[in-house]
CSV table of N, CA and C in Angstrom, one decimal:
chain,number,residue,atom,x,y,z
A,1,MET,N,-60.3,-43.6,118.4
A,1,MET,CA,-61.4,-42.7,118.9
A,1,MET,C,-60.9,-41.9,118.1
A,2,ALA,N,-61.6,-40.5,118.1
A,2,ALA,CA,-61.7,-39.2,117.6
A,2,ALA,C,-60.5,-38.1,118.3
A,3,THR,N,-59.7,-37.6,117.3
A,3,THR,CA,-59.4,-36.3,117.5
A,3,THR,C,-59.8,-35.2,116.7
A,4,LEU,N,-60.1,-34.0,117.4
A,4,LEU,CA,-60.8,-33.1,117.0
A,4,LEU,C,-59.6,-31.3,116.6
A,5,ASN,N,-59.7,-31.1,115.9
A,5,ASN,CA,-58.4,-30.3,115.2
A,5,ASN,C,-59.3,-28.4,115.3
A,6,THR,N,-59.2,-27.3,115.9
A,6,THR,CA,-59.6,-26.0,115.7
A,6,THR,C,-58.2,-25.2,114.7
A,7,ALA,N,-58.3,-23.9,115.1
A,7,ALA,CA,-57.1,-22.9,114.8
A,7,ALA,C,-56.4,-23.5,115.9
A,8,ARG,N,-56.4,-23.2,116.9
A,8,ARG,CA,-55.6,-22.8,118.0
A,8,ARG,C,-55.7,-24.3,118.9
A,9,LEU,N,-56.4,-25.6,118.8
A,9,LEU,CA,-56.7,-26.5,119.6
A,9,LEU,C,-56.4,-27.5,118.9
A,10,LEU,N,-56.0,-28.7,119.8
A,10,LEU,CA,-56.5,-29.8,119.3
A,10,LEU,C,-56.4,-30.7,120.6
A,11,LEU,N,-58.2,-31.2,120.9
A,11,LEU,CA,-59.1,-31.9,121.3
A,11,LEU,C,-59.0,-33.6,121.2
A,12,SER,N,-58.1,-34.1,122.1
A,12,SER,CA,-57.4,-35.7,122.0
A,12,SER,C,-58.1,-36.5,123.3
A,13,PRO,N,-58.7,-37.7,123.2
A,13,PRO,CA,-59.0,-38.4,124.3
A,13,PRO,C,-58.4,-38.5,125.1
A,14,PHE,N,-58.8,-38.8,126.3
A,14,PHE,CA,-58.1,-39.2,127.8
A,14,PHE,C,-57.3,-40.5,127.7
A,15,THR,N,-55.6,-40.2,128.0
A,15,THR,CA,-54.7,-41.5,128.3
A,15,THR,C,-54.1,-41.5,129.6
A,16,GLU,N,-53.8,-42.4,129.4
A,16,GLU,CA,-53.2,-42.9,131.1
A,16,GLU,C,-52.0,-41.8,131.3
A,17,LEU,N,-51.3,-41.5,130.8
A,17,LEU,CA,-50.5,-40.2,130.5
A,17,LEU,C,-51.0,-38.4,130.7
A,18,ASP,N,-52.3,-38.5,130.7
A,18,ASP,CA,-53.2,-37.2,131.2
A,18,ASP,C,-53.4,-37.1,132.7
A,19,TRP,N,-53.3,-38.5,133.5
A,19,TRP,CA,-53.7,-38.1,134.7
A,19,TRP,C,-53.1,-37.0,135.7
A,20,PRO,N,-51.6,-37.2,135.6
A,20,PRO,CA,-51.4,-35.6,136.4
A,20,PRO,C,-52.0,-34.2,136.4
A,21,PHE,N,-52.4,-34.0,134.7
A,21,PHE,CA,-52.8,-32.8,134.4
A,21,PHE,C,-54.7,-33.3,135.2
A,22,PHE,N,-54.9,-34.3,134.9
A,22,PHE,CA,-56.5,-34.5,135.2
A,22,PHE,C,-56.5,-34.3,137.3
A,23,LEU,N,-55.8,-34.8,137.6
A,23,LEU,CA,-55.8,-34.3,139.2
A,23,LEU,C,-55.3,-33.0,139.5
A,24,SER,N,-54.1,-32.2,138.9
A,24,SER,CA,-54.5,-30.8,139.1
A,24,SER,C,-55.1,-30.3,138.7
A,25,LEU,N,-56.2,-30.2,137.4
A,25,LEU,CA,-57.2,-29.6,137.2
A,25,LEU,C,-58.6,-30.3,138.2
A,26,ARG,N,-58.5,-30.8,138.5
A,26,ARG,CA,-59.6,-31.3,139.3
A,26,ARG,C,-59.2,-30.9,141.0
A,27,GLN,N,-58.4,-30.7,141.4
A,27,GLN,CA,-58.1,-30.5,142.9
A,27,GLN,C,-57.6,-28.9,142.9
A,28,ASN,N,-58.0,-28.1,141.6
A,28,ASN,CA,-57.7,-26.7,141.8
A,28,ASN,C,-58.7,-26.1,142.0
A,29,PRO,N,-59.3,-25.7,143.2
A,29,PRO,CA,-60.5,-25.1,143.8
A,29,PRO,C,-61.1,-24.0,142.7
A,30,GLU,N,-60.1,-23.0,141.9
A,30,GLU,CA,-60.6,-22.1,141.3
A,30,GLU,C,-61.4,-22.9,140.3
A,31,VAL,N,-61.0,-23.6,140.0
A,31,VAL,CA,-61.3,-24.9,138.4
A,31,VAL,C,-62.5,-25.2,139.1
A,32,MET,N,-62.8,-25.5,140.2
A,32,MET,CA,-63.9,-26.3,140.9
A,32,MET,C,-64.7,-25.5,141.8
A,33,ARG,N,-64.9,-24.4,141.6
A,33,ARG,CA,-65.6,-23.4,142.3
A,33,ARG,C,-67.2,-23.9,141.9
A,34,PHE,N,-67.3,-23.9,140.7
A,34,PHE,CA,-68.9,-24.1,140.4
A,34,PHE,C,-68.9,-25.0,140.1
A,35,MET,N,-68.2,-26.5,140.0
A,35,MET,CA,-68.4,-27.6,139.4
A,35,MET,C,-68.8,-29.0,140.8
A,36,GLY,N,-68.5,-28.5,141.6
A,36,GLY,CA,-68.3,-29.6,142.8
A,36,GLY,C,-67.5,-29.2,143.6
A,37,GLU,N,-67.5,-30.1,144.3
A,37,GLU,CA,-66.0,-29.9,145.6
A,37,GLU,C,-65.4,-31.1,145.5
A,38,VAL,N,-64.1,-31.2,146.0
A,38,VAL,CA,-62.9,-31.5,145.0
A,38,VAL,C,-62.9,-32.3,146.1
A,39,LEU,N,-62.6,-33.8,145.5
A,39,LEU,CA,-62.5,-34.9,146.0
A,39,LEU,C,-61.1,-35.3,146.3
A,40,ASP,N,-60.9,-37.0,147.3
A,40,ASP,CA,-59.8,-37.3,147.5
A,40,ASP,C,-59.1,-37.6,146.2
A,41,GLU,N,-57.8,-38.0,146.0
A,41,GLU,CA,-57.0,-38.3,144.6
A,41,GLU,C,-58.2,-39.7,144.7
A,42,GLU,N,-58.2,-40.4,145.2
A,42,GLU,CA,-58.8,-41.8,144.7
A,42,GLU,C,-60.8,-41.3,143.9
A,43,ALA,N,-60.8,-40.6,144.8
A,43,ALA,CA,-62.5,-40.6,143.8
A,43,ALA,C,-61.6,-39.8,142.6
A,44,ILE,N,-60.7,-39.1,142.2
A,44,ILE,CA,-60.8,-38.0,140.8
A,44,ILE,C,-59.9,-39.5,140.4
A,45,ARG,N,-60.0,-40.3,140.9
A,45,ARG,CA,-58.7,-41.6,140.1
A,45,ARG,C,-60.1,-41.9,138.9
A,46,GLY,N,-61.4,-42.8,139.8
A,46,GLY,CA,-61.8,-43.4,139.7
A,46,GLY,C,-63.0,-42.0,138.4
A,47,VAL,N,-63.0,-40.7,138.8
A,47,VAL,CA,-63.4,-40.3,137.8
A,47,VAL,C,-62.4,-40.3,136.3
A,48,PHE,N,-61.3,-40.1,136.7
A,48,PHE,CA,-60.4,-40.1,135.8
A,48,PHE,C,-60.4,-41.7,134.7
A,49,ARG,N,-60.9,-42.4,135.2
A,49,ARG,CA,-60.8,-43.7,134.5
A,49,ARG,C,-61.9,-43.9,133.5
A,50,HIS,N,-62.9,-43.2,133.6
A,50,HIS,CA,-63.8,-43.0,133.6
A,50,HIS,C,-64.2,-42.4,131.9
A,51,ARG,N,-63.6,-41.2,132.0
A,51,ARG,CA,-63.1,-40.3,131.0
A,51,ARG,C,-61.8,-40.4,129.6
A,52,CYS,N,-61.1,-41.8,130.8
A,52,CYS,CA,-60.5,-42.4,129.8
A,52,CYS,C,-61.2,-43.9,128.6
A,53,ASN,N,-62.3,-43.9,129.2
A,53,ASN,CA,-63.2,-45.2,128.2
A,53,ASN,C,-64.4,-44.3,127.8
A,54,GLU,N,-64.4,-43.1,127.5
A,54,GLU,CA,-65.8,-42.8,127.0
A,54,GLU,C,-65.0,-41.9,125.8
A,55,PRO,N,-65.9,-42.5,124.7
A,55,PRO,CA,-65.5,-41.5,123.4
A,55,PRO,C,-66.4,-40.5,123.7
A,56,GLY,N,-66.5,-38.9,123.0
A,56,GLY,CA,-66.5,-37.9,123.4
A,56,GLY,C,-66.1,-37.5,124.6
A,57,ILE,N,-65.1,-37.7,125.4
A,57,ILE,CA,-64.7,-36.8,126.6
A,57,ILE,C,-62.9,-36.7,126.0
A,58,PHE,N,-62.9,-35.3,126.1
A,58,PHE,CA,-61.6,-34.8,125.3
A,58,PHE,C,-60.0,-34.0,126.5
A,59,VAL,N,-59.2,-33.8,125.6
A,59,VAL,CA,-58.4,-33.5,126.7
A,59,VAL,C,-58.2,-32.1,125.9
A,60,ILE,N,-58.6,-30.7,126.3
A,60,ILE,CA,-58.3,-29.4,125.3
A,60,ILE,C,-56.9,-28.9,125.6
A,61,ARG,N,-55.9,-29.3,124.3
A,61,ARG,CA,-54.1,-28.8,124.4
A,61,ARG,C,-54.3,-27.7,123.5
A,62,ASP,N,-53.5,-26.9,123.7
A,62,ASP,CA,-53.0,-25.6,123.0
A,62,ASP,C,-52.2,-26.6,121.6
A,63,ALA,N,-51.2,-25.5,120.5
A,63,ALA,CA,-50.7,-26.1,119.8
A,63,ALA,C,-49.2,-26.7,119.8
A,64,SER,N,-48.4,-26.3,121.1
A,64,SER,CA,-47.7,-26.9,121.6
A,64,SER,C,-47.9,-28.8,122.1
A,65,GLY,N,-49.6,-28.7,122.6
A,65,GLY,CA,-49.7,-30.1,123.1
A,65,GLY,C,-50.0,-29.9,124.5
A,66,THR,N,-49.2,-28.7,125.1
A,66,THR,CA,-50.1,-28.2,126.5
A,66,THR,C,-51.6,-28.7,127.0
A,67,PRO,N,-51.7,-29.4,128.0
A,67,PRO,CA,-53.0,-29.4,128.0
A,67,PRO,C,-53.5,-28.5,129.0
A,68,LEU,N,-55.1,-27.5,128.6
A,68,LEU,CA,-55.4,-26.6,129.1
A,68,LEU,C,-56.6,-26.9,129.7
A,69,GLY,N,-57.4,-27.9,129.7
A,69,GLY,CA,-58.6,-27.7,130.5
A,69,GLY,C,-59.3,-29.6,129.5
A,70,ASP,N,-60.2,-29.6,129.8
A,70,ASP,CA,-61.3,-30.5,129.4
A,70,ASP,C,-62.6,-30.0,128.5
A,71,ILE,N,-63.2,-31.6,127.8
A,71,ILE,CA,-64.6,-30.8,127.5
A,71,ILE,C,-65.3,-32.2,126.8
A,72,GLY,N,-66.1,-32.1,127.0
A,72,GLY,CA,-67.1,-33.7,126.4
A,72,GLY,C,-68.1,-33.6,126.3
A,73,LEU,N,-68.8,-34.8,126.1
A,73,LEU,CA,-70.2,-34.6,125.5
A,73,LEU,C,-70.7,-36.4,126.4
A,74,ARG,N,-71.5,-36.7,127.0
A,74,ARG,CA,-71.7,-37.7,127.3
A,74,ARG,C,-73.5,-37.7,127.3
A,75,VAL,N,-73.5,-38.6,125.7
A,75,VAL,CA,-74.7,-39.5,125.6
A,75,VAL,C,-75.7,-40.1,126.4
A,76,SER,N,-77.1,-39.3,126.1
A,76,SER,CA,-77.6,-39.9,127.6
A,76,SER,C,-78.3,-41.0,126.6
A,77,HIS,N,-78.4,-41.9,128.1
A,77,HIS,CA,-78.5,-43.8,127.4
A,77,HIS,C,-80.6,-43.3,127.6
A,78,LYS,N,-81.0,-42.8,128.0
A,78,LYS,CA,-82.4,-42.2,127.9
A,78,LYS,C,-82.9,-41.7,127.1
A,79,TYR,N,-82.0,-40.8,126.0
A,79,TYR,CA,-82.3,-40.5,124.7
A,79,TYR,C,-81.4,-40.3,124.0
A,80,PRO,N,-80.8,-41.6,123.3
A,80,PRO,CA,-79.3,-41.5,122.2
A,80,PRO,C,-79.1,-40.3,121.3
A,81,HIS,N,-80.2,-39.3,121.0
A,81,HIS,CA,-80.1,-38.5,120.0
A,81,HIS,C,-79.8,-36.7,120.9
A,82,GLU,N,-79.9,-37.0,122.3
A,82,GLU,CA,-79.4,-36.2,123.1
A,82,GLU,C,-77.9,-36.3,123.8
A,83,ALA,N,-77.2,-35.6,124.1
A,83,ALA,CA,-76.1,-35.7,125.0
A,83,ALA,C,-75.8,-34.0,126.3
A,84,ASP,N,-75.2,-34.1,126.8
A,84,ASP,CA,-74.9,-33.4,127.8
A,84,ASP,C,-73.5,-33.0,127.9
A,85,VAL,N,-73.3,-31.7,127.6
A,85,VAL,CA,-71.7,-31.1,127.8
A,85,VAL,C,-71.4,-30.2,128.9
A,86,GLY,N,-70.1,-30.7,129.0
A,86,GLY,CA,-69.6,-30.5,130.5
A,86,GLY,C,-67.8,-30.2,129.5
A,87,TYR,N,-67.6,-28.8,130.7
A,87,TYR,CA,-66.1,-28.2,130.1
A,87,TYR,C,-65.5,-27.9,131.6
A,88,ALA,N,-63.8,-27.7,131.7
A,88,ALA,CA,-63.6,-27.1,132.5
A,88,ALA,C,-62.1,-26.6,131.6
A,89,LEU,N,-61.6,-25.3,132.6
A,89,LEU,CA,-60.1,-24.8,131.8
A,89,LEU,C,-59.2,-24.5,132.9
A,90,LEU,N,-58.2,-24.2,132.6
A,90,LEU,CA,-57.6,-24.1,133.9
A,90,LEU,C,-57.4,-22.6,133.8
A,91,PRO,N,-57.3,-21.9,135.3
A,91,PRO,CA,-57.5,-20.4,135.1
A,91,PRO,C,-56.4,-19.4,134.5
A,92,GLN,N,-55.3,-20.1,134.1
A,92,GLN,CA,-54.6,-19.1,133.5
A,92,GLN,C,-55.1,-19.1,132.2
A,93,ALA,N,-55.8,-20.5,131.4
A,93,ALA,CA,-56.0,-20.0,129.9
A,93,ALA,C,-57.6,-19.7,130.0
A,94,GLN,N,-58.2,-19.6,130.8
A,94,GLN,CA,-59.7,-18.4,130.6
A,94,GLN,C,-59.3,-17.3,129.7
A,95,GLY,N,-60.4,-16.4,129.4
A,95,GLY,CA,-60.2,-15.7,128.9
A,95,GLY,C,-59.7,-15.1,127.9
A,96,LYS,N,-59.0,-16.2,127.1
A,96,LYS,CA,-58.9,-16.2,126.0
A,96,LYS,C,-59.4,-17.0,124.4
A,97,GLY,N,-60.5,-17.9,125.1
A,97,GLY,CA,-61.7,-18.1,123.5
A,97,GLY,C,-61.3,-19.4,123.8
A,98,TYR,N,-60.2,-20.2,124.2
A,98,TYR,CA,-60.0,-21.6,123.9
A,98,TYR,C,-61.3,-22.1,124.4
A,99,ALA,N,-62.0,-21.9,125.5
A,99,ALA,CA,-63.6,-22.6,125.5
A,99,ALA,C,-64.7,-22.5,124.6
A,100,SER,N,-64.4,-21.3,124.0
A,100,SER,CA,-65.5,-20.8,122.9
A,100,SER,C,-64.9,-21.8,121.7
A,101,GLU,N,-63.9,-21.9,121.2
A,101,GLU,CA,-63.2,-22.9,120.4
A,101,GLU,C,-63.4,-24.1,120.1
A,102,ALA,N,-63.2,-25.2,121.4
A,102,ALA,CA,-63.3,-25.9,122.0
A,102,ALA,C,-64.9,-26.4,122.4
A,103,LEU,N,-65.6,-25.6,122.3
A,103,LEU,CA,-67.0,-25.7,122.5
A,103,LEU,C,-67.4,-25.6,120.9
A,104,ASN,N,-67.4,-24.8,120.4
A,104,ASN,CA,-67.3,-25.1,118.9
A,104,ASN,C,-67.4,-26.1,117.9
A,105,ALA,N,-66.4,-27.1,118.4
A,105,ALA,CA,-65.7,-28.0,117.9
A,105,ALA,C,-66.2,-28.9,118.7
A,106,ILE,N,-66.6,-29.1,119.5
A,106,ILE,CA,-67.6,-30.7,120.5
A,106,ILE,C,-68.6,-30.5,119.8
A,107,CYS,N,-69.6,-29.4,119.8
A,107,CYS,CA,-70.9,-29.4,119.2
A,107,CYS,C,-71.0,-29.9,117.7
A,108,ASP,N,-70.0,-28.8,117.1
A,108,ASP,CA,-69.7,-29.6,115.2
A,108,ASP,C,-69.9,-31.2,115.4
A,109,TYR,N,-68.6,-31.5,116.0
A,109,TYR,CA,-68.9,-33.2,116.4
A,109,TYR,C,-69.8,-33.7,117.0
A,110,GLY,N,-70.7,-33.5,117.9
A,110,GLY,CA,-71.8,-33.6,117.9
A,110,GLY,C,-73.1,-34.0,116.7
A,111,PHE,N,-72.7,-32.8,116.7
A,111,PHE,CA,-73.7,-32.6,115.5
A,111,PHE,C,-73.5,-33.4,114.1
A,112,GLY,N,-72.5,-33.5,114.0
A,112,GLY,CA,-71.7,-33.6,112.9
A,112,GLY,C,-71.6,-35.1,112.6
A,113,THR,N,-71.0,-35.8,113.3
A,113,THR,CA,-70.3,-37.4,113.5
A,113,THR,C,-71.4,-38.2,114.7
A,114,LEU,N,-71.5,-37.6,115.7
A,114,LEU,CA,-72.6,-38.4,116.5
A,114,LEU,C,-74.2,-38.3,116.3
A,115,ALA,N,-74.0,-37.2,115.2
A,115,ALA,CA,-75.9,-37.3,114.9
A,115,ALA,C,-76.6,-36.8,115.8
A,116,LEU,N,-76.1,-36.2,116.7
A,116,LEU,CA,-77.2,-35.7,117.8
A,116,LEU,C,-78.6,-34.4,117.4
A,117,ASN,N,-79.2,-34.5,118.0
A,117,ASN,CA,-80.8,-33.8,118.1
A,117,ASN,C,-80.4,-32.4,118.5
A,118,ALA,N,-79.7,-32.5,120.1
A,118,ALA,CA,-79.9,-31.5,120.8
A,118,ALA,C,-78.4,-31.9,121.6
A,119,ILE,N,-77.8,-30.7,122.3
A,119,ILE,CA,-77.2,-30.7,122.9
A,119,ILE,C,-77.1,-30.0,124.3
A,120,ASN,N,-77.9,-30.3,125.5
A,120,ASN,CA,-77.6,-29.6,126.6
A,120,ASN,C,-76.8,-29.3,127.8
A,121,ALA,N,-76.9,-28.7,128.6
A,121,ALA,CA,-75.9,-28.2,129.7
A,121,ALA,C,-76.3,-27.7,130.9
A,122,TRP,N,-76.2,-27.7,132.0
A,122,TRP,CA,-76.1,-27.2,133.0
A,122,TRP,C,-75.6,-26.5,134.1
A,123,VAL,N,-75.6,-25.5,134.5
A,123,VAL,CA,-74.5,-23.9,134.3
A,123,VAL,C,-75.4,-23.9,135.8
A,124,LEU,N,-74.5,-23.5,137.1
A,124,LEU,CA,-74.7,-23.2,138.6
A,124,LEU,C,-75.2,-21.5,137.9
A,125,GLY,N,-76.3,-20.7,138.4
A,125,GLY,CA,-76.5,-19.7,138.3
A,125,GLY,C,-75.7,-18.5,138.7
A,126,ASP,N,-74.7,-18.6,139.4
A,126,ASP,CA,-73.5,-17.1,139.7
A,126,ASP,C,-72.5,-17.8,138.9
A,127,ASN,N,-72.4,-19.0,137.3
A,127,ASN,CA,-71.3,-19.2,136.5
A,127,ASN,C,-71.4,-17.7,135.9
A,128,HIS,N,-71.2,-17.1,135.6
A,128,HIS,CA,-72.0,-15.8,134.4
A,128,HIS,C,-71.1,-16.3,133.5
A,129,GLY,N,-69.4,-16.7,133.6
A,129,GLY,CA,-68.8,-16.8,132.7
A,129,GLY,C,-69.0,-17.9,131.5
A,130,SER,N,-69.6,-19.2,132.7
A,130,SER,CA,-70.3,-19.9,131.5
A,130,SER,C,-71.0,-20.0,130.6
A,131,SER,N,-72.1,-19.3,131.7
A,131,SER,CA,-73.9,-18.9,130.6
A,131,SER,C,-73.4,-17.6,129.6
A,132,ARG,N,-72.5,-17.0,129.7
A,132,ARG,CA,-71.9,-16.3,128.6
A,132,ARG,C,-71.3,-17.0,127.3
A,133,LEU,N,-70.9,-17.5,127.8
A,133,LEU,CA,-69.8,-18.7,126.6
A,133,LEU,C,-71.2,-19.7,126.4
A,134,LEU,N,-72.4,-19.7,126.6
A,134,LEU,CA,-73.1,-21.1,126.2
A,134,LEU,C,-74.0,-19.8,125.2
A,135,GLU,N,-74.1,-19.1,125.3
A,135,GLU,CA,-75.4,-18.0,125.3
A,135,GLU,C,-74.7,-18.0,123.6
A,136,LYS,N,-73.2,-17.5,123.8
A,136,LYS,CA,-72.9,-17.0,122.6
A,136,LYS,C,-73.1,-17.9,121.5
A,137,ARG,N,-72.7,-19.2,121.9
A,137,ARG,CA,-72.9,-20.3,120.9
A,137,ARG,C,-74.0,-20.5,120.3
A,138,GLY,N,-75.1,-19.8,120.9
A,138,GLY,CA,-76.3,-20.0,120.4
A,138,GLY,C,-77.4,-21.2,121.3
A,139,PHE,N,-77.0,-21.1,122.7
A,139,PHE,CA,-77.8,-22.1,123.8
A,139,PHE,C,-78.5,-21.4,124.4
A,140,ILE,N,-79.9,-22.1,124.4
A,140,ILE,CA,-80.9,-21.2,124.8
A,140,ILE,C,-81.3,-21.5,126.3
A,141,ARG,N,-81.8,-21.1,127.3
A,141,ARG,CA,-81.6,-21.3,128.3
A,141,ARG,C,-83.4,-21.8,128.4
A,142,THR,N,-83.4,-22.6,129.2
A,142,THR,CA,-84.7,-23.7,129.1
A,142,THR,C,-85.6,-23.6,130.5
A,143,GLN,N,-84.6,-23.4,131.0
A,143,GLN,CA,-85.2,-24.2,132.7
A,143,GLN,C,-84.8,-23.1,133.7
A,144,VAL,N,-85.2,-22.8,134.7
A,144,VAL,CA,-84.0,-22.6,136.1
A,144,VAL,C,-84.9,-23.2,136.9
A,145,LEU,N,-83.8,-24.3,137.5
A,145,LEU,CA,-84.1,-24.6,138.9
A,145,LEU,C,-83.4,-24.2,139.9
A,146,GLU,N,-84.5,-23.5,141.0
A,146,GLU,CA,-83.9,-23.0,142.1
A,146,GLU,C,-83.8,-23.6,143.0
A,147,LYS,N,-82.8,-23.1,143.4
A,147,LYS,CA,-81.9,-23.7,144.7
A,147,LYS,C,-81.8,-25.4,144.7
A,148,ALA,N,-81.3,-25.9,143.2
A,148,ALA,CA,-81.4,-27.3,143.2
A,148,ALA,C,-80.2,-28.3,143.7
A,149,TYR,N,-78.9,-27.1,143.8
A,149,TYR,CA,-77.7,-27.9,143.4
A,149,TYR,C,-76.9,-26.9,145.0
A,150,GLN,N,-76.9,-27.7,145.5
A,150,GLN,CA,-75.9,-27.4,146.8
A,150,GLN,C,-74.3,-28.0,146.9
A,151,LEU,N,-73.4,-26.9,147.1
A,151,LEU,CA,-72.1,-26.6,146.7
A,151,LEU,C,-71.5,-25.8,147.8
A,152,HIS,N,-70.2,-26.3,148.3
A,152,HIS,CA,-69.5,-25.3,150.0
A,152,HIS,C,-70.8,-25.0,150.8
A,153,GLY,N,-72.2,-25.8,151.0
A,153,GLY,CA,-72.8,-26.0,152.2
A,153,GLY,C,-74.1,-24.7,151.9
A,154,ARG,N,-73.9,-24.2,150.6
A,154,ARG,CA,-74.4,-23.1,150.2
A,154,ARG,C,-75.5,-23.7,148.8
A,155,TYR,N,-76.8,-23.5,148.4
A,155,TYR,CA,-78.2,-23.8,147.5
A,155,TYR,C,-77.5,-22.7,146.3
A,156,TYR,N,-77.5,-23.2,144.9
A,156,TYR,CA,-77.3,-22.5,143.9
A,156,TYR,C,-78.9,-22.9,143.1
A,157,ASP,N,-79.1,-21.5,142.2
A,157,ASP,CA,-79.6,-22.0,141.0
A,157,ASP,C,-79.3,-23.0,139.8
A,158,ASP,N,-79.7,-24.1,139.3
A,158,ASP,CA,-79.5,-24.5,138.2
A,158,ASP,C,-79.9,-24.1,137.1
A,159,TRP,N,-79.4,-23.7,135.7
A,159,TRP,CA,-79.8,-23.2,134.9
A,159,TRP,C,-79.4,-24.0,133.9
A,160,VAL,N,-81.2,-24.4,132.8
A,160,VAL,CA,-80.5,-26.0,132.3
A,160,VAL,C,-80.8,-24.8,130.6
A,161,TYR,N,-79.7,-25.4,129.9
A,161,TYR,CA,-79.2,-24.8,128.4
A,161,TYR,C,-79.8,-25.9,127.5
A,162,ARG,N,-79.8,-25.3,126.1
A,162,ARG,CA,-79.9,-26.6,125.1
A,162,ARG,C,-79.9,-25.5,124.0
A,163,LEU,N,-79.0,-26.2,122.8
A,163,LEU,CA,-78.8,-26.3,121.8
A,163,LEU,C,-79.5,-27.3,120.7
A,164,GLU,N,-80.4,-27.0,120.0
A,164,GLU,CA,-80.6,-28.0,119.1
A,164,GLU,C,-80.1,-28.2,117.6
A,165,ASN,N,-79.8,-29.3,117.0
A,165,ASN,CA,-79.6,-29.3,115.6
A,165,ASN,C,-80.2,-28.2,114.6
A,166,ALA,N,-79.7,-27.7,114.0
A,166,ALA,CA,-81.0,-27.0,113.1
A,166,ALA,C,-80.7,-27.5,111.9
A,167,PRO,N,-81.7,-28.2,111.3
A,167,PRO,CA,-81.5,-28.9,110.1
A,167,PRO,C,-81.6,-28.1,108.8
A,168,THR,N,-80.6,-29.2,108.0
A,168,THR,CA,-79.9,-28.2,107.0
A,168,THR,C,-80.7,-27.7,106.2
A,169,THR,N,-81.1,-27.2,105.3
A,169,THR,CA,-81.8,-27.7,104.0
A,169,THR,C,-81.1,-27.5,102.3
A,170,LYS,N,-81.8,-28.3,101.9
A,170,LYS,CA,-81.0,-28.4,100.3
A,170,LYS,C,-82.1,-27.6,98.9
């Protein structure tokens, strides 16, 4: 499995040793605020098992190896040249450019190594930080699904973003 390096980060595949980190990430209400309900430990373990077996899903680590979050591409079964990107960072790692650095690396990996034509992202309309991150990377909001996502008993707009691989010219 691939490992991706950036100036400050190492993106490495999940292993069983990452379970305590993944559990703490997915039980953190601040992290899950825009993602989904906090699940029980057994359900989180099921999600974790999938992460360990999916190529394109990575732990975001700083230079010392400390896990900061996760990021990944899930290739579409219906459209194999497209993938959805998702990411989560611990609160103490937010606002330091790590998400931007990891997103750039995963997009480069998707377009370069996986030969994707497009990467899509789904963001709750209230998640302004994530929207800014995607737009800074060049993602374009292509659709607004009004009141399409229910979280904590409230309906949110779901914003759909897309980044297409620009063909290289010679």
